[in-house]
XYZ file of C-alpha atoms in Angstrom:
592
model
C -84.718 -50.553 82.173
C -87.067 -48.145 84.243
C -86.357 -47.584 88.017
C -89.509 -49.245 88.506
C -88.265 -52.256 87.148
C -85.417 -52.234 88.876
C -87.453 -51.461 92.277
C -89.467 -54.697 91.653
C -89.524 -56.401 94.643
C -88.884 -60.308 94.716
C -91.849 -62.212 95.204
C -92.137 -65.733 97.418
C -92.353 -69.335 96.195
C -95.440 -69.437 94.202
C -97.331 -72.689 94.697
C -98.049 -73.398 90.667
C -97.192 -73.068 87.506
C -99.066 -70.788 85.201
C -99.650 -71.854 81.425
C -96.541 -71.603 79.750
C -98.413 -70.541 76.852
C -97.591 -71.916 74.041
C -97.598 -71.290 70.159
C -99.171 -68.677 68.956
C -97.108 -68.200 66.075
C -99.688 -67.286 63.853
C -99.412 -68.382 60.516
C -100.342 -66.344 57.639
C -101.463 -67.012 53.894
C -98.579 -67.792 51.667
C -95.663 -69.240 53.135
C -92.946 -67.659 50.644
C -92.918 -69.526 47.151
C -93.829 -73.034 48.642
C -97.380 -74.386 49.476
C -98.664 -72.346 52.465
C -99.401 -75.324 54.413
C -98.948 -78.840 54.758
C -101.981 -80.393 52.794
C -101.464 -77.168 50.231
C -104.256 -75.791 52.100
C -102.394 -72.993 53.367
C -102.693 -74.412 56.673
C -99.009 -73.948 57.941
C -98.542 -76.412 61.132
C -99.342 -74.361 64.043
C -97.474 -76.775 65.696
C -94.671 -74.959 66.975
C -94.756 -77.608 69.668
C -97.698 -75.116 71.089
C -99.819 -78.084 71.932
C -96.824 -80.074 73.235
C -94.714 -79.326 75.359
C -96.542 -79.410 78.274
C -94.300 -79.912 80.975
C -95.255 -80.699 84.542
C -92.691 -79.631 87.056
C -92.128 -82.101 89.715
C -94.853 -84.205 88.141
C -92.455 -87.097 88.869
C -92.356 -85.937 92.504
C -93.697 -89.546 93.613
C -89.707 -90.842 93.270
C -88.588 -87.595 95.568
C -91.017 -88.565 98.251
C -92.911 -85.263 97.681
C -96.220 -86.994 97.803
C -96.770 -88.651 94.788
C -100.330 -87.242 93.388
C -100.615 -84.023 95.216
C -97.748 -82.277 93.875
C -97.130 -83.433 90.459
C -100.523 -81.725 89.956
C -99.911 -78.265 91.188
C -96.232 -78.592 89.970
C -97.343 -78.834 86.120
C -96.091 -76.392 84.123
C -96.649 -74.687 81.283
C -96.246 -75.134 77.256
C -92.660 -73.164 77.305
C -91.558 -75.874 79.486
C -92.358 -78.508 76.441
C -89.171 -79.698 77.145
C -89.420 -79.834 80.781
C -91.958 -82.615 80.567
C -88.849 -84.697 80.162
C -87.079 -83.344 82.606
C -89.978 -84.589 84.954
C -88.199 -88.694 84.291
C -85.113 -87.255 85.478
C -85.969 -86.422 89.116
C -88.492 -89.424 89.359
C -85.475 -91.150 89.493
C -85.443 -92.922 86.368
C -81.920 -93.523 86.997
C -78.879 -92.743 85.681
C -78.846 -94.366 82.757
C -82.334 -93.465 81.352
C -81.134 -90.045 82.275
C -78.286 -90.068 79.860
C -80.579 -91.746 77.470
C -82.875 -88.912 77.712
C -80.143 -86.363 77.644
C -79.279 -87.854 74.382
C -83.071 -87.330 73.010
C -82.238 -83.770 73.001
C -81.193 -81.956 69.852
C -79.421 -78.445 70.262
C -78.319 -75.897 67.751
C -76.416 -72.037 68.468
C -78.773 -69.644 70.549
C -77.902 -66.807 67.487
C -76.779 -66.710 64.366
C -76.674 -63.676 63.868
C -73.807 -60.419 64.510
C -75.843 -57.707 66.027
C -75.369 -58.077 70.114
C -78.556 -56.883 72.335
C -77.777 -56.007 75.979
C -79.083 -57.972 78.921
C -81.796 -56.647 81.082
C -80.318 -54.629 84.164
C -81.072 -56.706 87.214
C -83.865 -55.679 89.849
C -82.909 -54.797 93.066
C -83.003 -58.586 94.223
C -80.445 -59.020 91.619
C -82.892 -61.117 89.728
C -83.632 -60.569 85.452
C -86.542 -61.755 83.534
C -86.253 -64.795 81.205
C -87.130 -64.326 77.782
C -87.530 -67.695 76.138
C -88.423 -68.124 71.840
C -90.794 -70.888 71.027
C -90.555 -71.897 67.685
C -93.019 -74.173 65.379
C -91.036 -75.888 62.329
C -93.173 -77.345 59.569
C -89.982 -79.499 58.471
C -91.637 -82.124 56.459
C -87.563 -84.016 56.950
C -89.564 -87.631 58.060
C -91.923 -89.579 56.529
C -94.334 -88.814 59.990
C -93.556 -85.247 59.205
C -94.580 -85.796 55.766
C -97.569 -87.625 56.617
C -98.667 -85.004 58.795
C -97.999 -81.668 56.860
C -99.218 -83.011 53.857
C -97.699 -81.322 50.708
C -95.369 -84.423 49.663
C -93.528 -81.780 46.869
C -92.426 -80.190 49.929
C -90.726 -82.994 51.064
C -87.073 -82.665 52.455
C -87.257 -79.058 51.879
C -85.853 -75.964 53.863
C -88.095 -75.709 56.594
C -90.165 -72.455 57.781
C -90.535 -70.997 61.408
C -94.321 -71.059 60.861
C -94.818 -70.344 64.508
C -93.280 -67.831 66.409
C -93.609 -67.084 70.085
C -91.559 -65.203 72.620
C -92.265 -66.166 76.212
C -91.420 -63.690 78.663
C -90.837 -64.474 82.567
C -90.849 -61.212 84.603
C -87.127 -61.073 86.951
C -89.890 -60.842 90.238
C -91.273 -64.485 88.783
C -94.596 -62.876 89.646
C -96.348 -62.908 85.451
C -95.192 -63.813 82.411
C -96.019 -62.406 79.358
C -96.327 -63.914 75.934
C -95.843 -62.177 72.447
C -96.932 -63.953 68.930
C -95.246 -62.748 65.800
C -97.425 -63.877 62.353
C -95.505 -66.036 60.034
C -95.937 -64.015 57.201
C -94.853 -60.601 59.059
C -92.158 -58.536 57.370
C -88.638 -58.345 58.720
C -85.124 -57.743 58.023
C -83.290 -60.841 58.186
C -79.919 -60.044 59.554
C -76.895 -61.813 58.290
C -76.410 -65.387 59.696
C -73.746 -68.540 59.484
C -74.981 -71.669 59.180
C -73.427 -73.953 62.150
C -73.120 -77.400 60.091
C -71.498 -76.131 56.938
C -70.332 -72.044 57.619
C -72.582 -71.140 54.605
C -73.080 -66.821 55.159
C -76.721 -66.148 54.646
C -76.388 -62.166 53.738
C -78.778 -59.884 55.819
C -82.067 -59.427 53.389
C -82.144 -57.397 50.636
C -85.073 -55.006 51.793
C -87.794 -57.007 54.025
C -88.889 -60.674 53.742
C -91.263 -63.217 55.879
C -90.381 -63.966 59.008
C -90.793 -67.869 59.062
C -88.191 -67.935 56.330
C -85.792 -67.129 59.162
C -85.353 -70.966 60.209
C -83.588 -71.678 56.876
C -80.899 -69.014 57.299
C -78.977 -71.705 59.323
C -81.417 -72.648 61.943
C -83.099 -71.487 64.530
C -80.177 -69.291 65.972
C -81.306 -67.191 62.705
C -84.859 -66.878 63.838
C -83.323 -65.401 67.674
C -81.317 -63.490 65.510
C -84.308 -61.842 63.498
C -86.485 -61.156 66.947
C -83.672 -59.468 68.403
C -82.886 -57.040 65.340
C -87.303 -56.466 65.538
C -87.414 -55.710 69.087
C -84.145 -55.140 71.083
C -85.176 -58.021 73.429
C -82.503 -60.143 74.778
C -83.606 -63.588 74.570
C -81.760 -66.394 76.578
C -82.964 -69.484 75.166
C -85.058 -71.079 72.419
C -87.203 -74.130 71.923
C -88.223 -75.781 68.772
C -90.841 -78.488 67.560
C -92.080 -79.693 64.754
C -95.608 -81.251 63.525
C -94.602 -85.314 64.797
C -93.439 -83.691 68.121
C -96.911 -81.689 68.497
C -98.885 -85.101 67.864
C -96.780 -86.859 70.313
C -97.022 -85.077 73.252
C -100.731 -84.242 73.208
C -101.323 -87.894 72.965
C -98.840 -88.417 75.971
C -100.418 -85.706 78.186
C -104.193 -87.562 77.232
C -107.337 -84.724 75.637
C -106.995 -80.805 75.859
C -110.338 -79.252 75.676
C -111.134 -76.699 73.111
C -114.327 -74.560 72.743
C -116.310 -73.488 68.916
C -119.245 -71.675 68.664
C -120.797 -73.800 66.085
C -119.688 -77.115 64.124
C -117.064 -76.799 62.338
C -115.213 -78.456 59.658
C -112.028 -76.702 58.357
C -112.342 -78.127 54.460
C -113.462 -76.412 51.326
C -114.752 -77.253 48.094
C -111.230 -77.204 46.757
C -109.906 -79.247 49.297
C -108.366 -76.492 51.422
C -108.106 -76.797 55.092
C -106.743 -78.649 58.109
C -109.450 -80.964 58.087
C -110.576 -79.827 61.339
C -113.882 -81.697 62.408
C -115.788 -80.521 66.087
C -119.205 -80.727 67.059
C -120.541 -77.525 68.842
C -119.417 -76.781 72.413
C -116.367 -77.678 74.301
C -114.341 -81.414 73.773
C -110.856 -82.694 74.021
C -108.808 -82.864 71.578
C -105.330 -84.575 71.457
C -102.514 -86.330 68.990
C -103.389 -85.511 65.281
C -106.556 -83.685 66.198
C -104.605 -81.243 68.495
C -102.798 -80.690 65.407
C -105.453 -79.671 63.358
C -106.568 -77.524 65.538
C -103.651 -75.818 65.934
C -103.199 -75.223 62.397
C -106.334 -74.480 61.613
C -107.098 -71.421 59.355
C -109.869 -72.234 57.184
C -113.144 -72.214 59.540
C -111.781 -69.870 62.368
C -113.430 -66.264 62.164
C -112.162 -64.177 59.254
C -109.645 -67.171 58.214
C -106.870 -65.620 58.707
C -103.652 -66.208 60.404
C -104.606 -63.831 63.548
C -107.693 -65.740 64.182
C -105.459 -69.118 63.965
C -103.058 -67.703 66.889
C -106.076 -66.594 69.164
C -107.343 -70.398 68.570
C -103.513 -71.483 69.404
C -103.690 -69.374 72.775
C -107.157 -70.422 73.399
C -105.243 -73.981 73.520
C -101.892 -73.088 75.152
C -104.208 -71.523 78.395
C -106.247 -74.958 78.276
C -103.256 -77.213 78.414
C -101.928 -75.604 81.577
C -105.229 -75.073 83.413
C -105.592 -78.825 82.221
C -102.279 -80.088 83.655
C -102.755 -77.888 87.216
C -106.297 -79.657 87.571
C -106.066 -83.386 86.697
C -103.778 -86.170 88.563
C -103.209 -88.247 85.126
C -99.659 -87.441 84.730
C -99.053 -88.943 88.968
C -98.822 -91.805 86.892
C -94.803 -92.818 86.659
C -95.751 -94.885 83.500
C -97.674 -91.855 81.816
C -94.580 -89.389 83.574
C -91.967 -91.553 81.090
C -93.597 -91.280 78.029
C -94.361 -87.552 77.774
C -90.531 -87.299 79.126
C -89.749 -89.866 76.247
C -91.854 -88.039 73.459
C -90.713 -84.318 74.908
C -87.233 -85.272 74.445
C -87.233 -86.692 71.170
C -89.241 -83.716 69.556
C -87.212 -80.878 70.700
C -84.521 -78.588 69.802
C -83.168 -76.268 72.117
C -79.777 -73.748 72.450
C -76.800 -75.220 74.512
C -78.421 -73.566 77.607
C -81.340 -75.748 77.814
C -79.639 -79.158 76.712
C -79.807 -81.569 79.294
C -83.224 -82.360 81.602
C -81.283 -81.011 84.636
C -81.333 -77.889 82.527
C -84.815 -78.205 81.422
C -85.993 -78.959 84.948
C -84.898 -75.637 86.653
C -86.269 -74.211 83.963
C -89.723 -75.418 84.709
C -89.171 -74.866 88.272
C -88.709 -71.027 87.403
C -91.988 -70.714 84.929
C -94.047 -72.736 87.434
C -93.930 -70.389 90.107
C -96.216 -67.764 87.933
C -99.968 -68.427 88.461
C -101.853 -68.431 85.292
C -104.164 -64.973 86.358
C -100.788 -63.474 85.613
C -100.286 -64.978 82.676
C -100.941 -62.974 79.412
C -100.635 -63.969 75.980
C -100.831 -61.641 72.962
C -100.437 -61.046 69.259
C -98.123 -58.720 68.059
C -99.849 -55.777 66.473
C -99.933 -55.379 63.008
C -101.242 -53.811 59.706
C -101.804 -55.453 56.442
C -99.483 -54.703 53.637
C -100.510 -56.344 50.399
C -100.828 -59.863 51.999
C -98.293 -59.437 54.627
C -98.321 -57.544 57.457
C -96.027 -55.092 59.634
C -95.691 -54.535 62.912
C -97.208 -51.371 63.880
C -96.098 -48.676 66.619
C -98.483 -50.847 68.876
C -96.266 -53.359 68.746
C -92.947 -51.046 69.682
C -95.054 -50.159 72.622
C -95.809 -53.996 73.086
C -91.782 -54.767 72.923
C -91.173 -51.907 74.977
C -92.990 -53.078 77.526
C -91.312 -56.575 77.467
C -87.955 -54.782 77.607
C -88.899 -52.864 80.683
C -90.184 -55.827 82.589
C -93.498 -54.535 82.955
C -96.562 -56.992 82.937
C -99.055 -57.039 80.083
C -101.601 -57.552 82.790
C -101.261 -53.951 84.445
C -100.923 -55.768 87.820
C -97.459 -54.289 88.951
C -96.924 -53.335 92.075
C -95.660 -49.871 92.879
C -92.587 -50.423 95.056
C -93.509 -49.165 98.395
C -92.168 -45.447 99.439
C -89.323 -44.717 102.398
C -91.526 -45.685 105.562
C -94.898 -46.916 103.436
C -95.830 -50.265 103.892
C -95.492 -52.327 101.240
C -98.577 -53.195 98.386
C -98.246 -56.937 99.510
C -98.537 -56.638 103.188
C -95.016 -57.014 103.929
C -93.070 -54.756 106.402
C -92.524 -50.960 105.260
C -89.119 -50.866 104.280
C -86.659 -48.895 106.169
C -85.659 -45.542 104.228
C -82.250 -46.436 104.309
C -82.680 -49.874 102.648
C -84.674 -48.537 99.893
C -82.193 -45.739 99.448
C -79.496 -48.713 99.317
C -81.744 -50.415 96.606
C -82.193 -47.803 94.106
C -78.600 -46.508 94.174
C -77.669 -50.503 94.086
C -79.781 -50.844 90.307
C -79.034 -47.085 89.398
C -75.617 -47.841 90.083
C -75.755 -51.173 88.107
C -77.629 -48.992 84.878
C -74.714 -46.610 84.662
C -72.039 -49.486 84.823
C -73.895 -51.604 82.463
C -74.363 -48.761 79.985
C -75.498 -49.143 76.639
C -74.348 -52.366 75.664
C -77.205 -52.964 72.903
C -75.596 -50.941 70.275
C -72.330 -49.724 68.995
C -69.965 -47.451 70.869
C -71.794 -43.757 69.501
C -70.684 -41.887 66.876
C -69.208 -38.485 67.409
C -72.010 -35.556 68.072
C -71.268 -33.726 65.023
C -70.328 -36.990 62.615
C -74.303 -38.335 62.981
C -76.058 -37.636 59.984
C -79.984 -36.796 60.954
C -83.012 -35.579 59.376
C -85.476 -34.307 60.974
C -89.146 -34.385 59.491
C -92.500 -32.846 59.855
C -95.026 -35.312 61.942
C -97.430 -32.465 63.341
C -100.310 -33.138 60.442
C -103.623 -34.161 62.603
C -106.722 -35.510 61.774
C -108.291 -31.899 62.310
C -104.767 -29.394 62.111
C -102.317 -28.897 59.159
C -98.988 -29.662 60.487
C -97.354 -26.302 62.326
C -95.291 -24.398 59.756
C -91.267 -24.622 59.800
C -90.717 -27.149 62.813
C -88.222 -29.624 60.657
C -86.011 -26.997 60.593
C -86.836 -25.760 63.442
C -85.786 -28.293 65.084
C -82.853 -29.102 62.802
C -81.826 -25.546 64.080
C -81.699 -26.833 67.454
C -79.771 -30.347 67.313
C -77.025 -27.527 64.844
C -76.643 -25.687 67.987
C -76.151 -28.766 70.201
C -73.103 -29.809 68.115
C -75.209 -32.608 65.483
C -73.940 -30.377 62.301
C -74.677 -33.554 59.699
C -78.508 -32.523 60.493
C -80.787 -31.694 58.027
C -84.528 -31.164 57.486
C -87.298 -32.741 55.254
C -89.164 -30.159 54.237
C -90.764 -31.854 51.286
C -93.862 -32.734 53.569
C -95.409 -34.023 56.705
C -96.314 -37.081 58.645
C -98.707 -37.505 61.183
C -97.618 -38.611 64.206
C -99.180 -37.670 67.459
C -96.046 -38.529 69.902
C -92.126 -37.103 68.823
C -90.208 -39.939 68.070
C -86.293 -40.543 67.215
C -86.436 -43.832 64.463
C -83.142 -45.613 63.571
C -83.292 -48.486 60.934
C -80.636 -51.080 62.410
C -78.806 -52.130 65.395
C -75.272 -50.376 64.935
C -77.566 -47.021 65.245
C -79.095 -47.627 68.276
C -76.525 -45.704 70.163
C -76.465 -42.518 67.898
C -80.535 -42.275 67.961
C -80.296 -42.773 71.516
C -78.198 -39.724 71.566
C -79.969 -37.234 69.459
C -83.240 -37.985 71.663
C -81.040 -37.152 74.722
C -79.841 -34.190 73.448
C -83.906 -32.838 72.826
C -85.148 -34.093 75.841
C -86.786 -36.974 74.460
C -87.072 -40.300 76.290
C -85.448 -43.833 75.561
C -88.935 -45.212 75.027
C -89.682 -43.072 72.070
C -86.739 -43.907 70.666
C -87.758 -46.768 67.896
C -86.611 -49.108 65.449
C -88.116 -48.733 62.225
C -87.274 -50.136 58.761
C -88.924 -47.025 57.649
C -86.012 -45.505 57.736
C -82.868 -45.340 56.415
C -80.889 -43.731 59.289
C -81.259 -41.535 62.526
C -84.921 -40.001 62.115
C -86.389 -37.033 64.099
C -90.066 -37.209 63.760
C -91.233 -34.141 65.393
C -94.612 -35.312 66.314
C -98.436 -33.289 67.195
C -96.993 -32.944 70.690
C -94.393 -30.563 69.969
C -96.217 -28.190 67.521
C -93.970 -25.319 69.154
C -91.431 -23.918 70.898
C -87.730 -25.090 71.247
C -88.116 -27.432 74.520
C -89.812 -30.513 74.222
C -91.507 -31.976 77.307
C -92.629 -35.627 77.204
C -95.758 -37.079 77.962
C -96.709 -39.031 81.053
C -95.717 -42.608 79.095
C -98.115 -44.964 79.064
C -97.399 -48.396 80.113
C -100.516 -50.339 79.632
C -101.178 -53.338 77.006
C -102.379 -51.904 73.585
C -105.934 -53.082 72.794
C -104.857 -54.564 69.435
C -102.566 -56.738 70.956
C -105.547 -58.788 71.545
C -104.881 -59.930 75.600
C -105.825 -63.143 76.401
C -105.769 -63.899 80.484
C -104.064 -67.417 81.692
C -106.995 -67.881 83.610
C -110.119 -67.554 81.276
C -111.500 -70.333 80.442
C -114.447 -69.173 79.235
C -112.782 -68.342 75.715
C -114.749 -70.175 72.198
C -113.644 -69.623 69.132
C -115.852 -68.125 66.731
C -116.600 -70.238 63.868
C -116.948 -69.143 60.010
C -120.599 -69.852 58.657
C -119.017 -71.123 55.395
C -117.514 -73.849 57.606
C -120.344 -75.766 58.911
C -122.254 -79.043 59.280
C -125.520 -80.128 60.288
């Protein structure tokens, strides 16, 4: 973690909750050898519980004496907190019993499946660390309502797919929360998992395969498992829905409203489609319509699975602006049945398995207000008809890791006798010394607990290879070895150099393909000079890889460029806040 993260100063009580932005798992075509979507349409339930689990902080509060309409309203939370909604029964003082009742709603599975280990953030100088919560949209088709729903009756009973994929990201400060959406059909290692129930070893995939097949490697813990191995991001928790628990909730929580461009009805000639049906202009949708809506592929833009997560953000922002601004859920009545319906639909890890669990959950996400919420889609690049995450998307994860908002709205901690950026008192020097030799101190203790204890110096095999090619220069003659030369001299003898060709890669970059690596790559770019955050996972690669990139075209010392920490444009930000968002409707699509 950066020193500016660990400067972050702690932020105040924040009056409400910001959208907890829900699924934007995006879907893509093909869902790996079985019908691509519920009806066969291809339309893979976007239901991820996006719609759902709206939770509402406090929305109980009558019971507590808080002031019964009033606070439930600003105390709504957002999507991530699907399961919170339940929690909500709990403190209106349902009573014990209904409590236990509810607790016993809740189904949990392992947090990860998986071997690899990734290292908690380092805490700020409050001592506080960000919350990094998976969202997770099963199309199980294991009930005859999940049947009904999905469609695709051959499918019935079968392994189920992670369709959508979302990892919510609370900043340690509590001040913005970001939110990143993998595509279904996105290729990934799979690392080895265990199935809980029966101990059967799913072996780490042979080369790369779909993300959403992830959830049938022994759950969902298999699905953390994969995210972690992608990005290096710790995650704490998960929550899981499926398509009934999508259609439940939005009818419990009464109409979202959703925007298109022009009428729209998601249905070809061959019958493809989520049967999707909107007049022009904004309306409410809720229950199986939500659904559809969420799933929708066929109608949306280019009809593909990004366009279906921008619609499933579009959504997600709309629920929570929705539950901040309307007093429906003051109701105690309407307050027992979204608990009722939230409980029943989800699946979470062991940490989030009671509603006393799920409560100070939503108590954490609510303080973020929704102008600092951002949700986005993980960048990628067709390949065939997948796609692959893209160096956009490292920058995207590294950004997450760092704790630094997608929104660019971080505050520069305040210098020795400054005043602050938020008005408070300057801090004295000595307390801000104190501070940053309190989180440097906790860096160097904490170490590098993400990876493997590193290799030996001279028993880490690396290549080194050629990335100075540009769009207008040949790549610079010799620097492989070059630079091969150098990491000899610095004790890494297993290096050698690709000289067979060149890349083109405008920064210099270390690669390393898996998780036991991570320490040795970390290494070699320590030993040139080169910082952590150009140090990269790649499946690329088959071990420690020194790309020596257009900004080291010569000379033997490598100085780094001022490292950008804003949000990529093809990450396609989408602001908590705008509610002025439509969704662009396919001509093809149509009615009159």
């Amino acid at each position: 973690m950066t020193q500016r993260a660990a400067r972050k100063t702690l932020r105040d009580d924040r009056r409400d909750p910001g959208p907890d932005d829900g699924p934007s798992g995006v879907p893509a075509e093909g869902d790996g050898g079985r019908a691509a979507g519920g009806d066969g349409s291809g339309e893979t339930p976007a239901s991820d519980g996006d719609d759902g689990g709206i939770p509402a902080s406090g929305a109980d509060a009558p019971a507590s004496g808080e002031g019964g309409g009033r606070r439930p309203r600003r105390r709504m939370l957002r999507w991530a907190a699907a399961a919170l909604a339940l929690l909500l029964l709990g403190s209106a003082g349902a009573g014990y019993v209904y409590y236990r009742h509810l607790n016993g709603n809740i189904k949990q599975n392992p947090l990860n499946l998986g071997d690899g280990k990734v290292a908690e953030p380092t805490p700020n100088a409050a001592g506080q660390t960000p919350l990094n919560i998976l969202l997770i949209g099963s199309d199980a088709r294991d009930s005859k309502e999940n049947q009904e729903l999905g469609g695709a009756r051959e499918t019935f009973g079968s392994t189920p797919l992670a369709d959508v994929q979302m990892l919510l990201h609370l900043s340690a400060d509590r001040t913005n929360m970001s939110v990143i959406s993998m595509p279904r059909d996105t290729l990934v290692r799979i690392p080895k998992c265990t199935d809980p129930e029966d101990g059967t070893v799913y072996e780490a995939s042979n080369g790369r395969t779909m993300t959403n097949q992830s959830l049938g490697h022994g759950g969902p813990g298999c699905t953390v498992a994969t995210w972690q191995e992608l990005t290096g991001i710790h995650i704490d928790h998960f929550v899981m829905v499926d398509f009934a628990g999508v259609v439940s909730m939005a009818d419990a929580v009464g109409g979202v409203p959703v925007c298109v461009d022009a009428n729209i009805l998601s249905r070809d000639s061959r019958g493809h489609g989520s049967g999707l049906k909107l007049p022009e202009g904004t309306h409410p949708v809720k229950g199986e319509q939500a659904l559809q809506w969420l799933r929708t592929r066929y109608g949306f833009e280019d009809g593909s699975d990004l366009a279906r997560a921008k619609a499933q953000h579009m959504y997600m922002n709309s629920l929570a602006r929705e539950l901040r601004e309307n007093a429906t859920l003051s109701s105690p009545n309407k307050l027992r049945r979204l608990a009722e319906e939230a409980t029943r639909a989800l699946t979470v890890d062991p940490g989030l398995d009671t509603v006393k669990k799920l409560y100070d959950l939503s108590n954490e996400l609510r303080k973020v207000e929704p102008e600092r919420i951002t949700m986005t889609t993980m960048p990628n690049r067709y390949v065939g008809a997948r796609v692959e995450p893209t160096e956009d998307a490292e920058q995207l994860f590294r950004l997450v890791r760092e704790d630094i908002a997608l929104d660019g709205k971080d505050e520069e901690p305040a210098q020795d006798g400054e005043p602050a950026q938020d008005g408070e008192p300057a801090q004295d020097g000595e307390r801000a010394r104190a501070e940053r030799a309190a989180a440097e101190a906790a860096e160097e203790e904490k170490g590098d607990a993400s990876a493997e204890p590193a290799t030996p110096d001279a028993e880490i095999a690396v290549q080194v290879v050629n990335g100075t090619r540009t769009d207008t220069l040949a790549a610079a003659s010799g620097r492989a070895s070059t630079v091969a030369g150098l990491l000899h001299e610095k004790g890494f003898t297993g290096t050698s150099a690709d000289t067979a060709g060149s890349l083109n890669e405008q920064l210099t970059l270390v690669r390393y393909p898996s998780t036991d690596l991570e320490s040795n790559a970390l290494r070699v770019a320590e030993s040139l000079g080169i910082p952590e955050s150009s140090v990269r996972r790649s499946t690329g690669v088959s071990g420690v890889t020194v790309v020596v990139g257009a900004d080291w075209r010569e000379g033997t010392e490598y100085e780094a460029p001022a490292q950008d920490d804003t949000t990529p444009e093809s990450a396609e930000a989408l602001n908590g806040a705008d509610d002025s968002a439509c969704m662009k409707v396919d001509p093809n699509y149509t009615w009159s």
